[in-house]
Every structure is written in C-alpha cells, then in structure tokens.
C-alpha cells in the first residue's frame, strides 16, 4: 500500500520530467515566411534553430511550386545548406532572375531537428517602388471610400430628415458590408483560412490587404449610423420594400445553408467565405438601383449627397488601379479574379457613380433660385 502511495506521488513529477526532456530533445527550425525581392536583386536569407545541435545537419530546400515552368528563371537558390554542429544559424544567398513566385519547404536529415511545415515563399516583383505606390494607393482609396460615407450622414443631420435616401439601399448596403467584412477578416486574420488559401493559390499573394479589412469594418459602422438616423429623423413614410426584403431573405438563407455545409465539412471554410463575398458582389450589383430609380421618379437628387458619389467614384477608380498595379508588378493577373468582390465593388461603384453624376449635374439640375424683385 505504501509503495502504491509513493508511486502516485512521484508519477506526475516523472511525467513532467519526461515531457521536459522530450521537448528539449527536439530542436525547431525557423525561417522567414515571405521574402520579397526586386527583379535582378540579391538578398541573404538566415535560417535559425531554437538551440544548438550536437551534429551538423543538411537542410534541403525543396521547391514545391513555381509560377514558371523552371523555378531557376525566377530565383537562384541553393538545393541544400549545412547547419554546423553547435551552431544556431546558417545563411545563404538568393538571386532574383525574373518576376514570379516560388515556394520552398525545408527538410533536414537530422532527426533531432524539427523542420516540418517550415516554408519560405519567394516573391519577385518588377519594382519595389511600384509596391510602395500600390500600398499608398490602397490607403488613399481606403480614405476616399471611408470619407464618402460622411457627406450623407452630415446631410441627414443638417436636414434632420432622410427623405430622398432610399431605405432599400440602406438595408442592402448593411447586409453587403457585413458579408464583405466577414470575407476580409477571414482571409486576412484567420491563420487556418490563410493557410487553406495558400494551399489552393501557391503564388502566395493574398488579395486582401489591411486597408480592405479596415474599410469594410468602417463602412459597416457607418451603415449602422445611417439606420439610426433613419429611425430618428423624418422619413416621410418610407420603408424597406417587399422586393428588398425578399432579396435579403434569399441572401441570408444562402449564407445559413453555406454555413451548415461548412460545419458538416461538405465545403471548406475558404469556399464558405467566398460564398459570403458573392453576397456582397450581388448586393453591390443591385443596391444602387433603388436609389437611381427613386431619383428618376422624383426627378431630383435632393437628399442624396453628391459628395458621397464623388468620393465613392474616386475610391472605386483607385481600387481598380491598385489591383492592376499589383497584377503587373507580380506578373499575376489572377490577382484580380482571386478577389472578384473587390474588383466588382470597384467596377460597379464606378458605373453607378457615373449614372448618379449624370442625374445630379445633367438630368435633374435644380434651377437657379431667384428672389422676386418688387417695384419701388
């Protein structure tokens, strides 16, 4: 009995000691996840280990994907490097020969060296300057699109009325930006989904940027502000139409069915996110129609802020321009179709903004206001 009590007392300590020794016996390998180079440039890559190893290890660099048939036309990288005994790092040179993308996985012959899932994605671009310009354009269009929401909010507040602002547009816009936010957050911040995207798109270029995420979240919050204004200010008997309600019901039913399929593992979570993005694309295609029709029926754009339209037009043009620059700089025109929602959002916004500008400045211009002159 005493032996049994002694064994129970020492068993947890023994297990802990075994776990510590097991973890210490494994040495982990680390390498940069993404390396971006300009065409014809060189760089030095350092691979490190979590602790020194007792014997030297050969690290193989196995190329698993190349955007060109021969990966050496994109980069020149050694087939293997040697990590010396008692060392914690090894460096090697990489030369960029042409624009493209190459993915390599690191494997070692040393069983004590854990190199599983260690990957380096090499991205060679035409110009680093173009990359910076593309990034700047991204934040400018984020600013333009984000600010475009404020003129309408100010117009509503100034008039203390939302008459002239179509409620179908509000309801569809809110649903659209919920869907767009879910898609952007998933593809930009969720590691599992990002990894799934890279498995399907080996070029390693994520079409969602930080400015896309912040824009969609900001737009969602401003849509809520519009709805609060619609609930508080004069609305002239306006309400969401039955047609819009049916469309919203179809969209959310589609999202719910897709969620059930993803939970049941009939579709991947990445596919589910793309389905969500298609909701935003469909909303963008139809959300402006009620507002354009209302303007036509009233023969006026009063209550519909032209400042919103001008800024939205600017953001749409810059969004498309950024995607074109990114595609050219990476020789990867599939970037446009890798995020059809972003491209469609920019394209459809520009088309309808042109229509709204024609309505405001050409078709339904308000006549000049004259004060009657009384004879003295």
mmCIF file of C-alpha atoms in Angstrom:
data_model
loop_
_atom_site.group_PDB
_atom_site.id
_atom_site.type_symbol
_atom_site.label_atom_id
_atom_site.label_comp_id
_atom_site.label_asym_id
_atom_site.label_seq_id
_atom_site.Cartn_x
_atom_site.Cartn_y
_atom_site.Cartn_z
ATOM 1 C CA UNK A 1 0.000 0.000 0.000
ATOM 2 C CA UNK A 2 2.845 2.357 0.883
ATOM 3 C CA UNK A 3 4.518 1.549 -2.444
ATOM 4 C CA UNK A 4 1.285 2.423 -4.268
ATOM 5 C CA UNK A 5 1.025 5.798 -2.499
ATOM 6 C CA UNK A 6 4.673 6.513 -3.305
ATOM 7 C CA UNK A 7 4.104 5.693 -6.964
ATOM 8 C CA UNK A 8 1.059 8.002 -7.126
ATOM 9 C CA UNK A 9 3.063 10.797 -5.535
ATOM 10 C CA UNK A 10 6.040 10.512 -7.920
ATOM 11 C CA UNK A 11 4.137 9.711 -11.153
ATOM 12 C CA UNK A 12 3.174 13.339 -12.007
ATOM 13 C CA UNK A 13 6.745 14.513 -11.410
ATOM 14 C CA UNK A 14 8.099 11.683 -13.568
ATOM 15 C CA UNK A 15 5.710 12.549 -16.414
ATOM 16 C CA UNK A 16 6.662 16.226 -16.208
ATOM 17 C CA UNK A 17 10.373 15.327 -16.310
ATOM 18 C CA UNK A 18 9.796 13.133 -19.384
ATOM 19 C CA UNK A 19 7.878 15.896 -21.183
ATOM 20 C CA UNK A 20 10.594 18.473 -20.456
ATOM 21 C CA UNK A 21 13.338 16.177 -21.707
ATOM 22 C CA UNK A 22 11.306 15.269 -24.765
ATOM 23 C CA UNK A 23 10.763 18.934 -25.662
ATOM 24 C CA UNK A 24 14.414 19.737 -25.060
ATOM 25 C CA UNK A 25 15.495 16.907 -27.321
ATOM 26 C CA UNK A 26 13.658 18.491 -30.257
ATOM 27 C CA UNK A 27 15.288 21.440 -31.951
ATOM 28 C CA UNK A 28 12.998 23.641 -34.045
ATOM 29 C CA UNK A 29 13.928 25.330 -37.283
ATOM 30 C CA UNK A 30 12.817 28.864 -38.176
ATOM 31 C CA UNK A 31 12.915 30.769 -41.461
ATOM 32 C CA UNK A 32 11.236 33.893 -42.874
ATOM 33 C CA UNK A 33 7.755 33.078 -44.164
ATOM 34 C CA UNK A 34 7.819 35.532 -47.093
ATOM 35 C CA UNK A 35 10.806 37.057 -48.883
ATOM 36 C CA UNK A 36 10.081 39.788 -51.448
ATOM 37 C CA UNK A 37 12.793 40.746 -53.917
ATOM 38 C CA UNK A 38 13.055 43.150 -56.807
ATOM 39 C CA UNK A 39 13.917 41.674 -60.197
ATOM 40 C CA UNK A 40 17.714 41.140 -60.632
ATOM 41 C CA UNK A 41 18.401 41.859 -56.951
ATOM 42 C CA UNK A 42 20.119 39.674 -54.346
ATOM 43 C CA UNK A 43 19.432 39.057 -50.679
ATOM 44 C CA UNK A 44 20.764 36.997 -47.803
ATOM 45 C CA UNK A 45 18.458 34.544 -46.000
ATOM 46 C CA UNK A 46 19.157 33.284 -42.480
ATOM 47 C CA UNK A 47 17.717 30.044 -41.127
ATOM 48 C CA UNK A 48 17.926 29.626 -37.342
ATOM 49 C CA UNK A 49 17.413 26.800 -34.864
ATOM 50 C CA UNK A 50 15.892 27.060 -31.399
ATOM 51 C CA UNK A 51 19.111 25.674 -29.834
ATOM 52 C CA UNK A 52 22.483 24.251 -30.934
ATOM 53 C CA UNK A 53 22.531 20.725 -32.331
ATOM 54 C CA UNK A 54 25.058 18.023 -31.435
ATOM 55 C CA UNK A 55 25.919 17.142 -35.008
ATOM 56 C CA UNK A 56 25.801 19.003 -38.292
ATOM 57 C CA UNK A 57 22.608 18.840 -40.313
ATOM 58 C CA UNK A 58 21.958 19.103 -44.041
ATOM 59 C CA UNK A 59 18.892 21.255 -44.774
ATOM 60 C CA UNK A 60 17.260 20.568 -48.133
ATOM 61 C CA UNK A 61 15.364 23.342 -49.916
ATOM 62 C CA UNK A 62 12.659 21.523 -51.856
ATOM 63 C CA UNK A 63 10.788 23.652 -54.388
ATOM 64 C CA UNK A 64 7.113 22.696 -54.356
ATOM 65 C CA UNK A 65 5.710 25.479 -56.532
ATOM 66 C CA UNK A 66 6.937 27.844 -59.219
ATOM 67 C CA UNK A 67 4.841 30.297 -61.214
ATOM 68 C CA UNK A 68 7.108 29.489 -64.161
ATOM 69 C CA UNK A 69 7.996 26.094 -65.543
ATOM 70 C CA UNK A 70 11.593 26.349 -64.376
ATOM 71 C CA UNK A 71 11.941 27.905 -60.922
ATOM 72 C CA UNK A 72 15.526 28.980 -61.672
ATOM 73 C CA UNK A 73 14.116 31.522 -64.128
ATOM 74 C CA UNK A 74 12.552 33.217 -61.093
ATOM 75 C CA UNK A 75 15.191 32.763 -58.371
ATOM 76 C CA UNK A 76 18.546 31.111 -57.904
ATOM 77 C CA UNK A 77 18.516 29.282 -54.580
ATOM 78 C CA UNK A 78 20.847 26.513 -53.295
ATOM 79 C CA UNK A 79 19.456 22.997 -53.209
ATOM 80 C CA UNK A 80 20.827 22.469 -49.692
ATOM 81 C CA UNK A 81 22.721 24.243 -46.905
ATOM 82 C CA UNK A 82 24.730 22.904 -43.978
ATOM 83 C CA UNK A 83 23.945 23.816 -40.378
ATOM 84 C CA UNK A 84 27.183 23.124 -38.465
ATOM 85 C CA UNK A 85 27.249 21.338 -35.120
ATOM 86 C CA UNK A 86 26.848 23.640 -32.101
ATOM 87 C CA UNK A 87 25.637 26.417 -34.421
ATOM 88 C CA UNK A 88 22.195 28.034 -34.285
ATOM 89 C CA UNK A 89 22.047 29.670 -37.713
ATOM 90 C CA UNK A 90 23.092 29.323 -41.328
ATOM 91 C CA UNK A 91 22.812 31.857 -44.147
ATOM 92 C CA UNK A 92 22.594 31.559 -47.917
ATOM 93 C CA UNK A 93 22.219 33.930 -50.856
ATOM 94 C CA UNK A 94 19.232 34.176 -53.185
ATOM 95 C CA UNK A 95 19.306 35.909 -56.579
ATOM 96 C CA UNK A 96 16.125 37.118 -58.327
ATOM 97 C CA UNK A 97 16.288 36.310 -62.045
ATOM 98 C CA UNK A 98 12.747 37.138 -63.126
ATOM 99 C CA UNK A 99 9.309 38.153 -61.865
ATOM 100 C CA UNK A 100 7.328 35.308 -60.314
ATOM 101 C CA UNK A 101 6.676 33.286 -57.191
ATOM 102 C CA UNK A 102 8.489 30.238 -55.793
ATOM 103 C CA UNK A 103 7.651 28.206 -52.682
ATOM 104 C CA UNK A 104 10.241 26.036 -50.932
ATOM 105 C CA UNK A 105 9.911 23.688 -47.961
ATOM 106 C CA UNK A 106 12.867 22.998 -45.668
ATOM 107 C CA UNK A 107 13.685 19.417 -44.703
ATOM 108 C CA UNK A 108 16.585 18.046 -42.671
ATOM 109 C CA UNK A 109 18.321 14.662 -42.398
ATOM 110 C CA UNK A 110 18.821 15.251 -38.658
ATOM 111 C CA UNK A 111 16.035 13.542 -36.710
ATOM 112 C CA UNK A 112 16.550 15.892 -33.753
ATOM 113 C CA UNK A 113 15.808 18.875 -35.980
ATOM 114 C CA UNK A 114 12.101 19.551 -36.409
ATOM 115 C CA UNK A 115 11.691 21.266 -39.754
ATOM 116 C CA UNK A 116 8.160 20.171 -40.577
ATOM 117 C CA UNK A 117 5.993 22.885 -42.165
ATOM 118 C CA UNK A 118 8.928 25.318 -42.420
ATOM 119 C CA UNK A 119 8.311 27.155 -45.653
ATOM 120 C CA UNK A 120 9.779 30.136 -47.474
ATOM 121 C CA UNK A 121 7.735 31.890 -50.148
ATOM 122 C CA UNK A 122 9.834 33.957 -52.541
ATOM 123 C CA UNK A 123 8.004 36.754 -54.354
ATOM 124 C CA UNK A 124 9.934 38.567 -57.098
ATOM 125 C CA UNK A 125 8.405 41.841 -58.336
ATOM 126 C CA UNK A 126 9.193 44.248 -61.154
ATOM 127 C CA UNK A 127 9.801 47.176 -58.814
ATOM 128 C CA UNK A 128 9.790 47.835 -55.082
ATOM 129 C CA UNK A 129 8.753 51.398 -55.879
ATOM 130 C CA UNK A 130 5.603 50.081 -57.579
ATOM 131 C CA UNK A 131 4.880 48.031 -54.451
ATOM 132 C CA UNK A 132 5.084 51.180 -52.322
ATOM 133 C CA UNK A 133 2.925 53.142 -54.783
ATOM 134 C CA UNK A 134 0.353 50.342 -54.743
ATOM 135 C CA UNK A 135 0.322 50.393 -50.944
ATOM 136 C CA UNK A 136 -0.118 54.180 -50.893
ATOM 137 C CA UNK A 137 -2.951 53.988 -53.448
ATOM 138 C CA UNK A 138 -4.604 51.340 -51.265
ATOM 139 C CA UNK A 139 -4.686 53.651 -48.265
ATOM 140 C CA UNK A 140 -5.801 56.636 -50.385
ATOM 141 C CA UNK A 141 -8.781 54.706 -51.742
ATOM 142 C CA UNK A 142 -9.472 53.463 -48.212
ATOM 143 C CA UNK A 143 -9.580 57.116 -47.136
ATOM 144 C CA UNK A 144 -11.732 58.187 -50.107
ATOM 145 C CA UNK A 145 -14.220 55.338 -49.692
ATOM 146 C CA UNK A 146 -14.336 55.772 -45.909
ATOM 147 C CA UNK A 147 -14.845 59.543 -46.064
ATOM 148 C CA UNK A 148 -17.509 59.040 -48.760
ATOM 149 C CA UNK A 149 -19.896 57.845 -46.051
ATOM 150 C CA UNK A 150 -19.756 61.095 -44.089
ATOM 151 C CA UNK A 151 -21.366 63.622 -46.502
ATOM 152 C CA UNK A 152 -24.607 61.611 -46.453
ATOM 153 C CA UNK A 153 -24.558 61.373 -42.646
ATOM 154 C CA UNK A 154 -23.934 65.130 -42.408
ATOM 155 C CA UNK A 155 -26.690 65.822 -44.961
ATOM 156 C CA UNK A 156 -29.149 63.762 -42.926
ATOM 157 C CA UNK A 157 -28.127 65.538 -39.720
ATOM 158 C CA UNK A 158 -28.333 69.006 -41.300
ATOM 159 C CA UNK A 159 -31.812 68.401 -42.724
ATOM 160 C CA UNK A 160 -32.960 66.308 -39.752
ATOM 161 C CA UNK A 161 -34.524 64.151 -42.449
ATOM 162 C CA UNK A 162 -33.730 61.076 -44.511
ATOM 163 C CA UNK A 163 -36.324 61.823 -47.187
ATOM 164 C CA UNK A 164 -34.607 61.153 -50.510
ATOM 165 C CA UNK A 165 -32.380 58.411 -49.096
ATOM 166 C CA UNK A 166 -33.740 55.076 -50.234
ATOM 167 C CA UNK A 167 -34.339 52.533 -47.437
ATOM 168 C CA UNK A 168 -33.786 49.568 -49.765
ATOM 169 C CA UNK A 169 -30.299 50.948 -50.393
ATOM 170 C CA UNK A 170 -29.678 51.158 -46.616
ATOM 171 C CA UNK A 171 -30.828 47.595 -45.933
ATOM 172 C CA UNK A 172 -28.908 46.089 -48.854
ATOM 173 C CA UNK A 173 -25.788 48.118 -48.037
ATOM 174 C CA UNK A 174 -25.730 46.904 -44.427
ATOM 175 C CA UNK A 175 -26.014 43.256 -45.496
ATOM 176 C CA UNK A 176 -23.351 43.757 -48.153
ATOM 177 C CA UNK A 177 -20.777 45.187 -45.774
ATOM 178 C CA UNK A 178 -21.457 42.515 -43.145
ATOM 179 C CA UNK A 179 -20.661 39.908 -45.813
ATOM 180 C CA UNK A 180 -17.609 41.825 -47.057
ATOM 181 C CA UNK A 181 -16.249 42.251 -43.506
ATOM 182 C CA UNK A 182 -16.588 38.518 -42.805
ATOM 183 C CA UNK A 183 -14.734 37.676 -46.022
ATOM 184 C CA UNK A 184 -11.903 40.172 -45.416
ATOM 185 C CA UNK A 185 -11.416 39.271 -41.747
ATOM 186 C CA UNK A 186 -11.313 35.562 -42.527
ATOM 187 C CA UNK A 187 -8.831 35.839 -45.383
ATOM 188 C CA UNK A 188 -6.603 38.399 -43.663
ATOM 189 C CA UNK A 189 -6.600 37.409 -39.976
ATOM 190 C CA UNK A 190 -7.632 33.739 -39.578
ATOM 191 C CA UNK A 191 -4.470 31.548 -39.882
ATOM 192 C CA UNK A 192 -6.332 28.362 -40.818
ATOM 193 C CA UNK A 193 -8.152 30.032 -43.713
ATOM 194 C CA UNK A 194 -4.999 31.873 -44.854
ATOM 195 C CA UNK A 195 -3.172 28.526 -44.982
ATOM 196 C CA UNK A 196 -6.034 26.965 -46.926
ATOM 197 C CA UNK A 197 -5.899 29.853 -49.384
ATOM 198 C CA UNK A 198 -2.144 29.365 -49.889
ATOM 199 C CA UNK A 199 -2.635 25.639 -50.491
ATOM 200 C CA UNK A 200 -5.003 26.467 -53.348
ATOM 201 C CA UNK A 201 -3.151 29.555 -54.562
ATOM 202 C CA UNK A 202 0.526 28.658 -54.481
ATOM 203 C CA UNK A 203 1.644 32.072 -55.685
ATOM 204 C CA UNK A 204 1.429 33.134 -52.049
ATOM 205 C CA UNK A 205 -0.187 36.517 -52.758
ATOM 206 C CA UNK A 206 -3.185 37.293 -50.573
ATOM 207 C CA UNK A 207 -5.578 39.611 -52.461
ATOM 208 C CA UNK A 208 -6.928 41.093 -49.201
ATOM 209 C CA UNK A 209 -4.897 43.962 -47.748
ATOM 210 C CA UNK A 210 -5.109 45.650 -44.354
ATOM 211 C CA UNK A 211 -6.889 48.658 -45.872
ATOM 212 C CA UNK A 212 -9.603 46.322 -47.242
ATOM 213 C CA UNK A 213 -10.314 44.999 -43.747
ATOM 214 C CA UNK A 214 -10.474 48.417 -42.102
ATOM 215 C CA UNK A 215 -12.595 49.859 -44.919
ATOM 216 C CA UNK A 216 -15.237 47.120 -44.672
ATOM 217 C CA UNK A 217 -15.451 47.412 -40.867
ATOM 218 C CA UNK A 218 -15.652 51.204 -41.035
ATOM 219 C CA UNK A 219 -18.345 51.012 -43.731
ATOM 220 C CA UNK A 220 -20.376 48.602 -41.591
ATOM 221 C CA UNK A 221 -20.290 51.033 -38.643
ATOM 222 C CA UNK A 222 -21.354 53.975 -40.843
ATOM 223 C CA UNK A 223 -24.235 51.910 -42.238
ATOM 224 C CA UNK A 224 -25.420 51.481 -38.661
ATOM 225 C CA UNK A 225 -25.242 55.282 -38.226
ATOM 226 C CA UNK A 226 -27.468 55.720 -41.315
ATOM 227 C CA UNK A 227 -30.001 53.268 -39.925
ATOM 228 C CA UNK A 228 -30.075 55.075 -36.561
ATOM 229 C CA UNK A 229 -30.660 58.347 -38.417
ATOM 230 C CA UNK A 230 -33.467 56.702 -40.406
ATOM 231 C CA UNK A 231 -35.086 55.610 -37.157
ATOM 232 C CA UNK A 232 -34.787 59.073 -35.532
ATOM 233 C CA UNK A 233 -35.231 61.647 -38.321
ATOM 234 C CA UNK A 234 -38.171 62.423 -40.566
ATOM 235 C CA UNK A 235 -38.539 59.721 -43.190
ATOM 236 C CA UNK A 236 -41.749 60.664 -44.996
ATOM 237 C CA UNK A 237 -43.405 57.272 -44.667
ATOM 238 C CA UNK A 238 -40.504 55.437 -46.318
ATOM 239 C CA UNK A 239 -39.893 51.766 -45.540
ATOM 240 C CA UNK A 240 -37.975 48.813 -46.931
ATOM 241 C CA UNK A 241 -39.829 47.386 -49.928
ATOM 242 C CA UNK A 242 -41.098 43.831 -50.134
ATOM 243 C CA UNK A 243 -38.751 43.140 -53.049
ATOM 244 C CA UNK A 244 -35.719 44.166 -50.981
ATOM 245 C CA UNK A 245 -36.915 42.059 -48.037
ATOM 246 C CA UNK A 246 -37.231 39.007 -50.308
ATOM 247 C CA UNK A 247 -33.735 39.591 -51.707
ATOM 248 C CA UNK A 248 -32.314 39.951 -48.196
ATOM 249 C CA UNK A 249 -34.089 36.761 -47.089
ATOM 250 C CA UNK A 250 -32.600 34.871 -50.061
ATOM 251 C CA UNK A 251 -29.115 36.210 -49.285
ATOM 252 C CA UNK A 252 -29.178 35.305 -45.606
ATOM 253 C CA UNK A 253 -30.754 31.904 -46.326
ATOM 254 C CA UNK A 254 -27.901 31.242 -48.761
ATOM 255 C CA UNK A 255 -25.376 32.266 -46.078
ATOM 256 C CA UNK A 256 -27.039 29.995 -43.489
ATOM 257 C CA UNK A 257 -27.156 26.965 -45.803
ATOM 258 C CA UNK A 258 -23.497 27.552 -46.724
ATOM 259 C CA UNK A 259 -22.605 27.711 -43.020
ATOM 260 C CA UNK A 260 -24.340 24.372 -42.400
ATOM 261 C CA UNK A 261 -22.425 22.819 -45.309
ATOM 262 C CA UNK A 262 -19.137 24.174 -43.938
ATOM 263 C CA UNK A 263 -19.865 22.836 -40.444
ATOM 264 C CA UNK A 264 -20.762 19.457 -41.990
ATOM 265 C CA UNK A 265 -17.443 19.616 -43.931
ATOM 266 C CA UNK A 266 -19.206 19.405 -47.273
ATOM 267 C CA UNK A 267 -17.426 22.574 -48.334
ATOM 268 C CA UNK A 268 -14.260 24.171 -46.963
ATOM 269 C CA UNK A 269 -14.283 27.292 -44.816
ATOM 270 C CA UNK A 270 -12.487 29.117 -47.612
ATOM 271 C CA UNK A 271 -15.324 28.242 -50.002
ATOM 272 C CA UNK A 272 -17.799 29.445 -47.382
ATOM 273 C CA UNK A 273 -16.009 32.800 -47.212
ATOM 274 C CA UNK A 274 -16.073 33.103 -50.998
ATOM 275 C CA UNK A 275 -19.822 32.393 -50.942
ATOM 276 C CA UNK A 276 -20.161 35.202 -48.402
ATOM 277 C CA UNK A 277 -18.199 37.513 -50.702
ATOM 278 C CA UNK A 278 -20.568 36.674 -53.561
ATOM 279 C CA UNK A 279 -23.409 38.027 -51.425
ATOM 280 C CA UNK A 280 -21.550 41.345 -51.259
ATOM 281 C CA UNK A 281 -20.957 41.249 -55.012
ATOM 282 C CA UNK A 282 -24.668 40.650 -55.676
ATOM 283 C CA UNK A 283 -25.641 43.423 -53.239
ATOM 284 C CA UNK A 284 -23.227 45.850 -54.932
ATOM 285 C CA UNK A 285 -24.794 44.997 -58.293
ATOM 286 C CA UNK A 286 -28.366 45.781 -57.179
ATOM 287 C CA UNK A 287 -28.135 48.150 -54.184
ATOM 288 C CA UNK A 288 -27.810 51.323 -56.266
ATOM 289 C CA UNK A 289 -30.822 50.506 -58.477
ATOM 290 C CA UNK A 290 -33.497 51.591 -55.928
ATOM 291 C CA UNK A 291 -31.717 54.904 -55.310
ATOM 292 C CA UNK A 292 -31.270 55.589 -59.041
ATOM 293 C CA UNK A 293 -34.937 54.752 -59.658
ATOM 294 C CA UNK A 294 -36.062 56.979 -56.778
ATOM 295 C CA UNK A 295 -34.052 59.868 -58.247
ATOM 296 C CA UNK A 296 -35.697 59.235 -61.622
ATOM 297 C CA UNK A 297 -39.185 59.035 -60.144
ATOM 298 C CA UNK A 298 -38.728 62.228 -58.120
ATOM 299 C CA UNK A 299 -36.798 63.923 -60.971
ATOM 300 C CA UNK A 300 -34.442 65.121 -58.256
ATOM 301 C CA UNK A 301 -31.309 64.096 -56.347
ATOM 302 C CA UNK A 302 -32.203 66.186 -53.296
ATOM 303 C CA UNK A 303 -31.451 64.222 -50.138
ATOM 304 C CA UNK A 304 -28.825 62.084 -51.937
ATOM 305 C CA UNK A 305 -25.380 63.537 -51.255
ATOM 306 C CA UNK A 306 -23.286 64.171 -54.369
ATOM 307 C CA UNK A 307 -20.211 64.372 -52.111
ATOM 308 C CA UNK A 308 -20.746 60.713 -51.278
ATOM 309 C CA UNK A 309 -20.880 59.904 -55.006
ATOM 310 C CA UNK A 310 -17.713 61.830 -55.929
ATOM 311 C CA UNK A 311 -15.655 60.249 -53.144
ATOM 312 C CA UNK A 312 -17.065 56.797 -53.921
ATOM 313 C CA UNK A 313 -16.099 57.279 -57.585
ATOM 314 C CA UNK A 314 -12.551 58.247 -56.552
ATOM 315 C CA UNK A 315 -12.243 55.211 -54.290
ATOM 316 C CA UNK A 316 -13.539 52.865 -56.992
ATOM 317 C CA UNK A 317 -11.065 54.122 -59.602
ATOM 318 C CA UNK A 318 -8.132 53.852 -57.163
ATOM 319 C CA UNK A 319 -9.186 50.363 -56.022
ATOM 320 C CA UNK A 320 -9.143 49.078 -59.610
ATOM 321 C CA UNK A 321 -5.842 50.881 -60.246
ATOM 322 C CA UNK A 322 -4.263 49.190 -57.207
ATOM 323 C CA UNK A 323 -5.313 45.738 -58.414
ATOM 324 C CA UNK A 324 -3.908 46.440 -61.890
ATOM 325 C CA UNK A 325 -0.584 47.635 -60.421
ATOM 326 C CA UNK A 326 -0.345 44.589 -58.145
ATOM 327 C CA UNK A 327 -1.113 42.236 -61.029
ATOM 328 C CA UNK A 328 1.502 43.834 -63.284
ATOM 329 C CA UNK A 329 4.145 44.051 -60.555
ATOM 330 C CA UNK A 330 3.765 40.348 -59.754
ATOM 331 C CA UNK A 331 3.042 39.134 -63.313
ATOM 332 C CA UNK A 332 -0.010 37.545 -61.750
ATOM 333 C CA UNK A 333 -3.225 38.765 -63.388
ATOM 334 C CA UNK A 334 -5.218 36.180 -61.491
ATOM 335 C CA UNK A 335 -4.980 38.560 -58.531
ATOM 336 C CA UNK A 336 -7.962 40.425 -59.962
ATOM 337 C CA UNK A 337 -10.025 37.242 -60.076
ATOM 338 C CA UNK A 338 -8.606 35.995 -56.745
ATOM 339 C CA UNK A 339 -10.755 38.679 -55.121
ATOM 340 C CA UNK A 340 -13.700 39.167 -57.523
ATOM 341 C CA UNK A 341 -15.623 41.008 -54.801
ATOM 342 C CA UNK A 342 -13.050 43.782 -54.529
ATOM 343 C CA UNK A 343 -12.833 44.150 -58.305
ATOM 344 C CA UNK A 344 -16.619 44.029 -58.706
ATOM 345 C CA UNK A 345 -17.080 46.500 -55.860
ATOM 346 C CA UNK A 346 -14.821 48.996 -57.583
ATOM 347 C CA UNK A 347 -16.230 48.423 -61.079
ATOM 348 C CA UNK A 348 -19.945 48.547 -60.194
ATOM 349 C CA UNK A 349 -19.409 51.552 -57.916
ATOM 350 C CA UNK A 350 -17.751 53.500 -60.739
ATOM 351 C CA UNK A 351 -20.545 52.635 -63.217
ATOM 352 C CA UNK A 352 -23.360 53.717 -60.885
ATOM 353 C CA UNK A 353 -21.445 56.778 -59.688
ATOM 354 C CA UNK A 354 -21.236 57.960 -63.306
ATOM 355 C CA UNK A 355 -25.017 57.483 -63.542
ATOM 356 C CA UNK A 356 -25.598 59.455 -60.322
ATOM 357 C CA UNK A 357 -23.339 62.278 -61.525
ATOM 358 C CA UNK A 358 -25.317 62.446 -64.771
ATOM 359 C CA UNK A 359 -28.544 62.602 -62.784
ATOM 360 C CA UNK A 360 -27.246 65.321 -60.472
ATOM 361 C CA UNK A 361 -25.342 67.548 -62.883
ATOM 362 C CA UNK A 362 -27.217 66.971 -66.166
ATOM 363 C CA UNK A 363 -30.675 65.417 -65.903
ATOM 364 C CA UNK A 364 -32.070 66.787 -62.662
ATOM 365 C CA UNK A 365 -30.182 70.008 -62.098
ATOM 366 C CA UNK A 366 -32.030 72.265 -59.726
ATOM 367 C CA UNK A 367 -32.909 75.592 -61.368
ATOM 368 C CA UNK A 368 -31.239 78.690 -60.020
ATOM 369 C CA UNK A 369 -33.102 80.216 -57.124
ATOM 370 C CA UNK A 370 -34.277 83.768 -57.848
ATOM 371 C CA UNK A 371 -35.727 86.248 -55.428
ATOM 372 C CA UNK A 372 -38.658 88.212 -56.737
ATOM 373 C CA UNK A 373 -37.942 91.890 -57.326
ATOM 374 C CA UNK A 374 -40.671 94.198 -56.138
ATOM 375 C CA UNK A 375 -41.213 97.537 -57.789
ATOM 376 C CA UNK A 376 -40.479 100.513 -55.578
#
